[in-house]
PDB file of C-alpha atoms in Angstrom:
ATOM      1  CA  UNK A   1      13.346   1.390  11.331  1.00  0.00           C
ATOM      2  CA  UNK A   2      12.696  -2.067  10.373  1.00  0.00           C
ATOM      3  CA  UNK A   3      13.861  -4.605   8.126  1.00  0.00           C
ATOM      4  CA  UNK A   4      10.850  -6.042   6.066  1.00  0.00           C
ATOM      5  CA  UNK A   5      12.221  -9.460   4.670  1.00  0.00           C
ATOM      6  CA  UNK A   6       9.315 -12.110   3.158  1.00  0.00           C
ATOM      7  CA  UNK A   7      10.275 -15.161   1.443  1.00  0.00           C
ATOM      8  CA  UNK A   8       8.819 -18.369   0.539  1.00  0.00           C
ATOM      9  CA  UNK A   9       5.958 -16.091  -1.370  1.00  0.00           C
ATOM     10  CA  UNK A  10       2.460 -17.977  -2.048  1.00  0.00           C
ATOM     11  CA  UNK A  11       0.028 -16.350  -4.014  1.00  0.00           C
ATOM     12  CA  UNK A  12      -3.665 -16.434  -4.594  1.00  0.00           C
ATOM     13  CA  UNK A  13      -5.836 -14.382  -6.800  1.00  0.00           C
ATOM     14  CA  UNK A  14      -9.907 -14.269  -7.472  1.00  0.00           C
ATOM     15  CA  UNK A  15     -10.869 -12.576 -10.756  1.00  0.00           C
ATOM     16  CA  UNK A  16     -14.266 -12.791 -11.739  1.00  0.00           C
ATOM     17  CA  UNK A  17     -15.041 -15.762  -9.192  1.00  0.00           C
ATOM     18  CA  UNK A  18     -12.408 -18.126 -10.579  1.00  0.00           C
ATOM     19  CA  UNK A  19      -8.945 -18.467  -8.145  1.00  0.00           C
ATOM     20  CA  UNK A  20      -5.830 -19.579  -9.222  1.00  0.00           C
ATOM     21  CA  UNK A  21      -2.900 -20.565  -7.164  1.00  0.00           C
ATOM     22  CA  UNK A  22       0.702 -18.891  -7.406  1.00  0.00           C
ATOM     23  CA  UNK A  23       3.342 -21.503  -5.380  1.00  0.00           C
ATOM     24  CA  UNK A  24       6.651 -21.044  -4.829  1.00  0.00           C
ATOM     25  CA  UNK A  25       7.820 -22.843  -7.795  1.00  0.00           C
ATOM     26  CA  UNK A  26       5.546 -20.045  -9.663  1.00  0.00           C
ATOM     27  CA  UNK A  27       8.042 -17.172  -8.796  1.00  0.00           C
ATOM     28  CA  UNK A  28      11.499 -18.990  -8.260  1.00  0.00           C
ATOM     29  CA  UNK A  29      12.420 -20.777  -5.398  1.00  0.00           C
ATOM     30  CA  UNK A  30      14.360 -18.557  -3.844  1.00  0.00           C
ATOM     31  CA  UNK A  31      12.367 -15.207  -4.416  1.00  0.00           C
ATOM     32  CA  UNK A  32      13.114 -13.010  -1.858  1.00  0.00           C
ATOM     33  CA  UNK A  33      11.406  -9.251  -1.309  1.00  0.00           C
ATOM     34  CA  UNK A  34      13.838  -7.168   1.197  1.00  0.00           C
ATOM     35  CA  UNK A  35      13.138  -4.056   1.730  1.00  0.00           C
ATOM     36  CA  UNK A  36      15.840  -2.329   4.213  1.00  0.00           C
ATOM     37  CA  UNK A  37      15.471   0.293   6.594  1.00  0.00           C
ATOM     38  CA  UNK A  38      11.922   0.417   6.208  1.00  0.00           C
ATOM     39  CA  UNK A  39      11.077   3.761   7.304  1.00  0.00           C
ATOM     40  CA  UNK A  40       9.077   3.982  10.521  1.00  0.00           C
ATOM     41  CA  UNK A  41       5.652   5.723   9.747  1.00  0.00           C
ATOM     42  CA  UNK A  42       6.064   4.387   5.673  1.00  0.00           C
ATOM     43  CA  UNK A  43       6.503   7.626   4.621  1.00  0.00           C
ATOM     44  CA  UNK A  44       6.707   8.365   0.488  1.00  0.00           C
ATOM     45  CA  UNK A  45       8.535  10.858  -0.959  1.00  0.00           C
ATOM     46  CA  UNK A  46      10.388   9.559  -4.135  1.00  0.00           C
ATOM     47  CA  UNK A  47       9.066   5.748  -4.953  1.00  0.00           C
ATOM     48  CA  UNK A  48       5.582   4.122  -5.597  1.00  0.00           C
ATOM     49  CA  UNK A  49       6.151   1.026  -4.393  1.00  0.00           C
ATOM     50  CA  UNK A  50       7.284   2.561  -0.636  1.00  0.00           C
ATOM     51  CA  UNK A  51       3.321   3.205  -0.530  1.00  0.00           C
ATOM     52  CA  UNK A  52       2.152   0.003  -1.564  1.00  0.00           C
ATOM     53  CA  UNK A  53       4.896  -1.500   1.091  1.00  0.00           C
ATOM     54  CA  UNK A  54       3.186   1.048   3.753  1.00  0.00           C
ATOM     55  CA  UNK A  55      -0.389   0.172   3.052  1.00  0.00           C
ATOM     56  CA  UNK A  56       0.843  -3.738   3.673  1.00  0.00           C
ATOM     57  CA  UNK A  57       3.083  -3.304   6.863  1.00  0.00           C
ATOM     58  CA  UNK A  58       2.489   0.059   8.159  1.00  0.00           C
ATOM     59  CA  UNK A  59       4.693   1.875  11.171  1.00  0.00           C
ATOM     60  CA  UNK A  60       3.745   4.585  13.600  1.00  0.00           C
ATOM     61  CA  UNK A  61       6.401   7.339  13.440  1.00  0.00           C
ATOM     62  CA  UNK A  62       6.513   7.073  17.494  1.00  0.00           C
ATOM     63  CA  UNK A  63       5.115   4.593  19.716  1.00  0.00           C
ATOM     64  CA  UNK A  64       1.832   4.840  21.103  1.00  0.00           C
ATOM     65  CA  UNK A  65      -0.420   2.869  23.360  1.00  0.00           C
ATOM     66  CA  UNK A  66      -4.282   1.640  22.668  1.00  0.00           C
ATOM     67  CA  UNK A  67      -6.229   4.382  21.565  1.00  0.00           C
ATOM     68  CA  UNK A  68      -3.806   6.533  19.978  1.00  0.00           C
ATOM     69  CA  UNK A  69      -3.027   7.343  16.792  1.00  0.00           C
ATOM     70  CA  UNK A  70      -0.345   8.837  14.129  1.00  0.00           C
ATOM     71  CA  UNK A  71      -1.107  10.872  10.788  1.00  0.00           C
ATOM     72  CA  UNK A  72       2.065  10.815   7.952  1.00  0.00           C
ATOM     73  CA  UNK A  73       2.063  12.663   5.040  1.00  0.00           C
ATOM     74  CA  UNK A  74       2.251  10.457   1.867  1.00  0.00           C
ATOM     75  CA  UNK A  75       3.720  11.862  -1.622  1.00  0.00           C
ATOM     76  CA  UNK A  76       2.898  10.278  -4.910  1.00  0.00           C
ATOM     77  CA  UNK A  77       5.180  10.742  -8.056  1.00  0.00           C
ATOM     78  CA  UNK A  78       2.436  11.066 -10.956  1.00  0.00           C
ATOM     79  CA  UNK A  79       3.750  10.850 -14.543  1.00  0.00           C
ATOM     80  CA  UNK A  80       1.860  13.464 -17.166  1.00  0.00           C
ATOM     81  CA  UNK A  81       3.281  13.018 -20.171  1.00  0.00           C
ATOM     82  CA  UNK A  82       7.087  13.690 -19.876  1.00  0.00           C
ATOM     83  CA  UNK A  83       6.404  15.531 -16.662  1.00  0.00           C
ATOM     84  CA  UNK A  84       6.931  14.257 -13.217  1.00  0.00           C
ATOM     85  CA  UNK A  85       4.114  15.580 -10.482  1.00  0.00           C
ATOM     86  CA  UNK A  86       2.981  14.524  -6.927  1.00  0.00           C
ATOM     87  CA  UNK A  87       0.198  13.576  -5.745  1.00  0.00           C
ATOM     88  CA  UNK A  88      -0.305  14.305  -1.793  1.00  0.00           C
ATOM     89  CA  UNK A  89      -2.142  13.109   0.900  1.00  0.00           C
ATOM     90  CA  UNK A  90      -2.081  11.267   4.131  1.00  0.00           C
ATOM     91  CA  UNK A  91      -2.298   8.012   5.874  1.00  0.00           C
ATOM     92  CA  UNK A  92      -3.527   7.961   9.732  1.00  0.00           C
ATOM     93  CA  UNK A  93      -2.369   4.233  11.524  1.00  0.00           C
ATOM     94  CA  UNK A  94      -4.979   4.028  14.758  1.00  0.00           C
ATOM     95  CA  UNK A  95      -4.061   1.445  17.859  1.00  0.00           C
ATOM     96  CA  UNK A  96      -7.714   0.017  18.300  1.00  0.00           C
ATOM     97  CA  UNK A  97      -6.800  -3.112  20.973  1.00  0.00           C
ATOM     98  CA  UNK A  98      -5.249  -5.957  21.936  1.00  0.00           C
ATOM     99  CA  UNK A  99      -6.338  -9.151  20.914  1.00  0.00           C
ATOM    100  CA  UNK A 100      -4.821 -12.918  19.866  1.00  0.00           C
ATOM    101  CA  UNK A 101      -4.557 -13.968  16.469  1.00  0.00           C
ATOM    102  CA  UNK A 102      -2.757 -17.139  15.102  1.00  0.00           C
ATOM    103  CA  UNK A 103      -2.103 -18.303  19.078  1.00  0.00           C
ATOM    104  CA  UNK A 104       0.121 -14.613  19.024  1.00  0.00           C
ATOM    105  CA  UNK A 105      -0.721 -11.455  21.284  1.00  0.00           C
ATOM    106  CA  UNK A 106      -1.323  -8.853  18.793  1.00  0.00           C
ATOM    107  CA  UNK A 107      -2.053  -5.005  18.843  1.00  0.00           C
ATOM    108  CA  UNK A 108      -4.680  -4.550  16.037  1.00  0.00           C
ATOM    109  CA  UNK A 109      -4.001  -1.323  14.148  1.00  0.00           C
ATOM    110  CA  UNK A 110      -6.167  -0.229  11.415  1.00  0.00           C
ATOM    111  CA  UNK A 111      -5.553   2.534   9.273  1.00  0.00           C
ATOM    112  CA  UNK A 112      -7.272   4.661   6.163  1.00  0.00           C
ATOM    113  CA  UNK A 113      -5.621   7.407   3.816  1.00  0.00           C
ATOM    114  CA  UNK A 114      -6.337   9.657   1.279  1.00  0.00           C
ATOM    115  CA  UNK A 115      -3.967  10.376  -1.582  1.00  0.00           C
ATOM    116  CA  UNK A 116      -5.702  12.672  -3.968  1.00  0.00           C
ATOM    117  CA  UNK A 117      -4.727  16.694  -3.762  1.00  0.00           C
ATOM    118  CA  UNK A 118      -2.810  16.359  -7.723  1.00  0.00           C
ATOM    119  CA  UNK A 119      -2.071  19.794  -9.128  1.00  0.00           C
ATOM    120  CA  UNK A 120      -1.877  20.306 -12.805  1.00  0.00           C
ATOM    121  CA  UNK A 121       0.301  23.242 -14.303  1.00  0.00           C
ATOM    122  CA  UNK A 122      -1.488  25.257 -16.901  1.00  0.00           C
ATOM    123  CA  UNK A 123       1.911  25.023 -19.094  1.00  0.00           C
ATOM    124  CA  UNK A 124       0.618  21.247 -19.783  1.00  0.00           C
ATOM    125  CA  UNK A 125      -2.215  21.972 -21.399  1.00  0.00           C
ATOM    126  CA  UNK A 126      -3.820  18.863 -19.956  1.00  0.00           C
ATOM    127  CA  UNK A 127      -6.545  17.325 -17.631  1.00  0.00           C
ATOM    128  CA  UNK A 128      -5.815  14.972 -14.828  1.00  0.00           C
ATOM    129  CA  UNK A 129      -7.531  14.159 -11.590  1.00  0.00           C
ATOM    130  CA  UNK A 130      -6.098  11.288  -8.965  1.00  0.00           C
ATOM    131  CA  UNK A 131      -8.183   9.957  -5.762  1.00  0.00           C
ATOM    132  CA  UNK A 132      -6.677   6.832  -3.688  1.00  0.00           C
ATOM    133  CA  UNK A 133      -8.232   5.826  -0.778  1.00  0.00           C
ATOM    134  CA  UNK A 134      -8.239   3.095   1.528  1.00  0.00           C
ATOM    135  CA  UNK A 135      -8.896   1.033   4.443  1.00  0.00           C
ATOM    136  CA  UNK A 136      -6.471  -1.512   6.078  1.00  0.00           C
ATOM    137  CA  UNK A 137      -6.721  -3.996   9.591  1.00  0.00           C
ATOM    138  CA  UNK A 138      -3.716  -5.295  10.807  1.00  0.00           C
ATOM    139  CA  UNK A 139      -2.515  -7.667  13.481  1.00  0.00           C
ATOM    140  CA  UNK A 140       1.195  -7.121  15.150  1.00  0.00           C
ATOM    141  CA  UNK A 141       2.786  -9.279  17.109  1.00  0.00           C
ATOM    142  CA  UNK A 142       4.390  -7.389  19.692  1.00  0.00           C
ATOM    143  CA  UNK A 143       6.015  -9.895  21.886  1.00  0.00           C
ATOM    144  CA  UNK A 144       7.828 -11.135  18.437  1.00  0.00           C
ATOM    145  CA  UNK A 145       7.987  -7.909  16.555  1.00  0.00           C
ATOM    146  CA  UNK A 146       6.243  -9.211  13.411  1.00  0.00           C
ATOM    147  CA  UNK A 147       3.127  -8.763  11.410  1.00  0.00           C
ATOM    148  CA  UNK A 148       0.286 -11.492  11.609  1.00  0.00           C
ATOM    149  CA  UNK A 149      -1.631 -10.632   9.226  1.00  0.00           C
ATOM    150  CA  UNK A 150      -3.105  -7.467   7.247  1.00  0.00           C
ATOM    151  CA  UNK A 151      -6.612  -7.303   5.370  1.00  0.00           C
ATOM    152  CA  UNK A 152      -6.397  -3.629   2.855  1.00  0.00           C
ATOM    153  CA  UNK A 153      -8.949  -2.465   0.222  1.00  0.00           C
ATOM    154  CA  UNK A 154      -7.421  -0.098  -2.214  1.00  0.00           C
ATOM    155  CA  UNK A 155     -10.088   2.133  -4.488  1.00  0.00           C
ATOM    156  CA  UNK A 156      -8.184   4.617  -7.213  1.00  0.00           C
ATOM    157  CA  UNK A 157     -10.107   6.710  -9.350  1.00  0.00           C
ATOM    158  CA  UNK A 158      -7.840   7.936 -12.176  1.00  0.00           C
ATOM    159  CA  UNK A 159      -8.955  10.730 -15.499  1.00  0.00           C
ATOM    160  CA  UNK A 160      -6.245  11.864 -17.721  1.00  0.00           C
ATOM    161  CA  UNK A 161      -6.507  13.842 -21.305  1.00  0.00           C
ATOM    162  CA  UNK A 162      -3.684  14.904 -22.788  1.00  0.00           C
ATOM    163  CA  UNK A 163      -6.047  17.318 -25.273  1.00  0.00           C
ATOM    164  CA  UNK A 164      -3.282  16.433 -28.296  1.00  0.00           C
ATOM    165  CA  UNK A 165      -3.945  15.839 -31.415  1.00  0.00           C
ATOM    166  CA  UNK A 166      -1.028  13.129 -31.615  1.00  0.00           C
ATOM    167  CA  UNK A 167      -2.484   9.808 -30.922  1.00  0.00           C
ATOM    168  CA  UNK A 168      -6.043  11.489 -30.592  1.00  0.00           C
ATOM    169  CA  UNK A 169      -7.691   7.354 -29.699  1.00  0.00           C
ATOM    170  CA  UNK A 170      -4.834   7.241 -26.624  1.00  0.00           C
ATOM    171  CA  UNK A 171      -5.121  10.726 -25.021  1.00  0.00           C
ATOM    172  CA  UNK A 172      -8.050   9.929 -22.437  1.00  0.00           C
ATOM    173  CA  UNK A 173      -7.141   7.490 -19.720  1.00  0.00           C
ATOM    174  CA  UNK A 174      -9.559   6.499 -17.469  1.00  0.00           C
ATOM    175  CA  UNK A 175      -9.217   4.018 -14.067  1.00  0.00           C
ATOM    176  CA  UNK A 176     -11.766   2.829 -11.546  1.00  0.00           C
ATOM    177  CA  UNK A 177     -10.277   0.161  -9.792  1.00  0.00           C
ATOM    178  CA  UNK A 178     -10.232  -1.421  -6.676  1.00  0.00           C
ATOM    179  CA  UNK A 179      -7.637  -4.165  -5.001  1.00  0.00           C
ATOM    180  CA  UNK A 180      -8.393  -6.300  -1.882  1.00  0.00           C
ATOM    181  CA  UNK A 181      -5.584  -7.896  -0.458  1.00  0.00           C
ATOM    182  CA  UNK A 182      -5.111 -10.386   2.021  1.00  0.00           C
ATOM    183  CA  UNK A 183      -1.871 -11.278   3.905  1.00  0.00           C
ATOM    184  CA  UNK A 184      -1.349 -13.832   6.559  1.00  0.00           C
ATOM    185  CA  UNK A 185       1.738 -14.942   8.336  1.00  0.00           C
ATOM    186  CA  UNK A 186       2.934 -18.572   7.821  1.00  0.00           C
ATOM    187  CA  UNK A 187       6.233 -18.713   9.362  1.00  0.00           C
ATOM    188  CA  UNK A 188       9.100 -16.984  11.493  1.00  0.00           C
ATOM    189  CA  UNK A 189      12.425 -18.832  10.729  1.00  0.00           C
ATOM    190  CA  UNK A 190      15.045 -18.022  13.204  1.00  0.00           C
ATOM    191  CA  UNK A 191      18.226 -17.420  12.351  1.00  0.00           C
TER     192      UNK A 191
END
């Protein structure tokens, strides 16, 4: 378990070639994210944003040593409708090496997972198909038990059609989308 506490939040975005700066001041000045008892492995059963935290800071389940590796099972909640489904899948964290980053020894993990077995019930009456993938290199400071830094792509492929005739212009959904995000440590205040 782990306490995952960032404040002092700066953000950066590039859309279509143009960035634009998110400060502090942006989202409060005393924005906090806490997220406690962070679950070793970032295993999802119940909430979304558990997998976005996991695909940002992920834990092994157990420790292992360079060259090893961990697999987790990773369940999506998927809303159809008024329904509430899962989408399953898995995320594997690998130990690749050892190397320095930011003046810090750092194990470099990387990691990829596939979210996209989504089972439909017949009683719906209605198509869907889900497919998340990804990729993600991370640097972990293990002398100071922190993260360094974390590079992850995120590609979803989404199709849903509801096959009503309520609404007939808003019963196909369709997503192709993917995220790159880039994270980098700034500070470690002591307390």
């Amino acid at each position: 378990m782990a306490d995952l506490i960032v404040t002092d939040i700066r953000e950066k975005n590039t859309i279509f070639d143009k960035e634009k700066m998110f400060g502090k001041g942006h989202l409060g000045s005393n924005v906090q994210v806490i997220y406690q008892d962070y679950p070793a492995g970032g295993q999802t059963q119940i909430l979304r944003g558990d997998f976005t935290l996991s695909t940002l800071f992920p834990l092994p389940p157990y420790d292992f040593a360079k060259g090893g590796s961990a697999k987790s099972p990773v369940k999506l909640p998927f809303r159809l409708q008024a329904s509430t489904l899962f989408v399953n899948g898995y995320h594997k964290l690998y130990y690749k090496e050892k190397a320095k980053k930011m003046q810090r020894n750092c194990a470099v993990l990387t990691s990829h997972w596939n979210v996209s077995d989504l089972k439909i019930p017949e009683e719906l009456e209605a198509e869907a198909t889900f497919e998340g993938k990804g990729k993600g290199t991370y640097f972990f400071d293990y002398e100071n038990h922190c993260f360094v830094s974390s590079q992850v792509t995120l590609h979803t492929k989404m199709y849903v059609d509801l096959k009503s005739d309520t609404f007939k212009s808003l019963n196909k959904t369709t997503v192709d989308a993917t995220i790159k995000i880039a994270l980098k440590l700034m500070k470690v205040e002591e307390e």
